[in-house]
Amino acid sequence: MDRPVVVCMPTSEPDYTETATVQKCSKCGIEIWLAENTVKHIKASGYEDFDLLCVSCADGQVQEKMKSEAIMFMMPSDEQLAEIAASQNVPFEDFKKRVKEGVERMNMAANFAQN
Ligand SMILES: [Zn+2]
């Protein structure tokens, strides 16, 4: 089973959730936020393990990696999306739709690179 890649905000950005822990980007090592809800969501989706990347490494890493292996991006959990939407004062459904479109675009780009 493919390992999902979880893209996290660096700790230089504010944390939008109440439950995030500080982790390290698996590429550059900077400190990033990992929300507890995200971990629960990944495990509930049947994945025991995952790669953590900061947003700035995610781009470069993905371009590189998807030349040789399949990459799949996961949606953040509804709980996490709701927390972020609330903190930014945007409607949950709109926010979720926007994030979903972004994730689908990234997955599509990753699949194109494979073929
Ligand atoms: Zn990084």
CSV table of C-alpha atoms and ligand atoms in Angstrom, one decimal:
chain,number,residue,atom,x,y,z
A,1,MET,CA,0.0,0.0,0.0
A,2,ASP,CA,1.3,3.5,-0.9
A,3,ARG,CA,2.3,5.7,2.0
A,4,PRO,CA,0.3,8.9,2.0
A,5,VAL,CA,2.2,12.2,2.2
A,6,VAL,CA,0.9,14.6,4.8
A,7,VAL,CA,1.8,18.2,4.0
A,8,CYS,CA,2.1,20.3,7.2
A,9,MET,CA,2.4,24.0,7.9
A,10,PRO,CA,5.7,25.1,9.4
A,11,THR,CA,5.6,26.3,13.0
A,12,SER,CA,6.5,29.8,11.8
A,13,GLU,CA,2.9,29.9,10.8
A,14,PRO,CA,0.1,29.9,13.4
A,15,ASP,CA,-1.4,26.6,14.4
A,16,TYR,CA,-5.0,26.5,13.5
A,17,THR,CA,-5.9,23.5,15.5
A,18,GLU,CA,-6.0,22.9,19.3
A,19,THR,CA,-4.3,19.5,19.1
A,20,ALA,CA,-1.3,19.9,16.9
A,21,THR,CA,2.1,18.5,17.9
A,22,VAL,CA,5.4,19.7,16.6
A,23,GLN,CA,7.0,17.3,14.1
A,24,LYS,CA,9.9,17.5,11.7
A,25,CYS,CA,9.7,17.7,7.9
A,26,SER,CA,11.2,14.4,6.6
A,27,LYS,CA,13.2,16.3,4.0
A,28,CYS,CA,14.5,19.6,5.4
A,29,GLY,CA,13.9,19.0,9.1
A,30,ILE,CA,12.2,22.2,9.9
A,31,GLU,CA,9.5,22.0,12.6
A,32,ILE,CA,6.0,21.6,11.4
A,33,TRP,CA,2.5,21.2,12.9
A,34,LEU,CA,0.8,17.8,12.8
A,35,ALA,CA,-2.8,17.9,14.1
A,36,GLU,CA,-3.9,14.9,16.1
A,37,ASN,CA,-7.1,14.8,14.0
A,38,THR,CA,-4.9,14.3,10.9
A,39,VAL,CA,-3.2,11.3,12.5
A,40,LYS,CA,-6.6,9.8,13.5
A,41,HIS,CA,-7.9,10.4,10.0
A,42,ILE,CA,-5.0,8.7,8.3
A,43,LYS,CA,-5.1,5.7,10.7
A,44,ALA,CA,-8.9,5.4,10.2
A,45,SER,CA,-8.3,5.3,6.5
A,46,GLY,CA,-6.1,2.2,7.0
A,47,TYR,CA,-2.6,3.7,6.9
A,48,GLU,CA,-0.2,3.0,9.7
A,49,ASP,CA,2.5,5.1,8.4
A,50,PHE,CA,2.9,8.3,6.4
A,51,ASP,CA,5.5,10.8,5.3
A,52,LEU,CA,5.5,14.3,6.7
A,53,LEU,CA,6.6,17.2,4.5
A,54,CYS,CA,6.5,20.9,5.1
A,55,VAL,CA,4.7,22.9,2.4
A,56,SER,CA,7.8,24.2,0.8
A,57,CYS,CA,9.4,20.8,0.5
A,58,ALA,CA,6.2,19.2,-0.7
A,59,ASP,CA,6.3,20.8,-4.1
A,60,GLY,CA,9.9,19.9,-5.0
A,61,GLN,CA,9.7,16.5,-3.4
A,62,VAL,CA,6.6,15.6,-5.2
A,63,GLN,CA,8.0,16.7,-8.6
A,64,GLU,CA,11.0,14.5,-8.0
A,65,LYS,CA,9.3,11.5,-6.5
A,66,MET,CA,6.4,11.2,-8.8
A,67,LYS,CA,8.8,10.5,-11.7
A,68,SER,CA,9.5,7.1,-10.2
A,69,GLU,CA,6.6,6.2,-7.8
A,70,ALA,CA,2.9,6.8,-7.3
A,71,ILE,CA,2.0,9.6,-4.9
A,72,MET,CA,-1.3,10.1,-3.3
A,73,PHE,CA,-2.5,13.1,-1.4
A,74,MET,CA,-5.1,12.7,1.3
A,75,MET,CA,-7.8,15.2,2.3
A,76,PRO,CA,-7.4,16.6,5.8
A,77,SER,CA,-10.1,15.3,8.1
A,78,ASP,CA,-13.4,17.2,8.4
A,79,GLU,CA,-12.6,18.0,12.0
A,80,GLN,CA,-9.4,19.7,11.0
A,81,LEU,CA,-11.0,21.5,8.0
A,82,ALA,CA,-13.7,22.7,10.3
A,83,GLU,CA,-11.2,24.1,12.8
A,84,ILE,CA,-9.3,25.9,10.1
A,85,ALA,CA,-12.4,27.2,8.4
A,86,ALA,CA,-13.7,28.5,11.8
A,87,SER,CA,-10.3,30.2,12.5
A,88,GLN,CA,-10.4,31.9,9.2
A,89,ASN,CA,-14.0,32.8,9.4
A,90,VAL,CA,-15.0,31.1,6.1
A,91,PRO,CA,-17.9,28.7,5.6
A,92,PHE,CA,-16.9,25.1,6.1
A,93,GLU,CA,-18.5,23.7,2.9
A,94,ASP,CA,-16.8,26.3,0.7
A,95,PHE,CA,-13.5,25.8,2.4
A,96,LYS,CA,-13.7,22.0,2.1
A,97,LYS,CA,-14.6,22.3,-1.6
A,98,ARG,CA,-11.6,24.5,-2.2
A,99,VAL,CA,-9.3,22.1,-0.4
A,100,LYS,CA,-10.8,19.1,-2.2
A,101,GLU,CA,-10.2,20.7,-5.6
A,102,GLY,CA,-6.6,21.4,-4.6
A,103,VAL,CA,-6.0,17.8,-3.5
A,104,GLU,CA,-7.6,16.4,-6.7
A,105,ARG,CA,-5.5,18.7,-8.8
A,106,MET,CA,-2.4,17.5,-7.1
A,107,ASN,CA,-3.4,13.8,-7.4
A,108,MET,CA,-4.1,14.4,-11.1
A,109,ALA,CA,-0.8,16.0,-11.6
A,110,ALA,CA,1.0,13.1,-9.8
A,111,ASN,CA,-0.8,10.6,-12.0
A,112,PHE,CA,0.0,12.4,-15.2
A,113,ALA,CA,3.7,12.4,-14.3
A,114,GLN,CA,3.5,8.6,-13.8
A,115,ASN,CA,2.2,7.9,-17.3
B,1,ZN,ZN,10.7,20.7,4.5
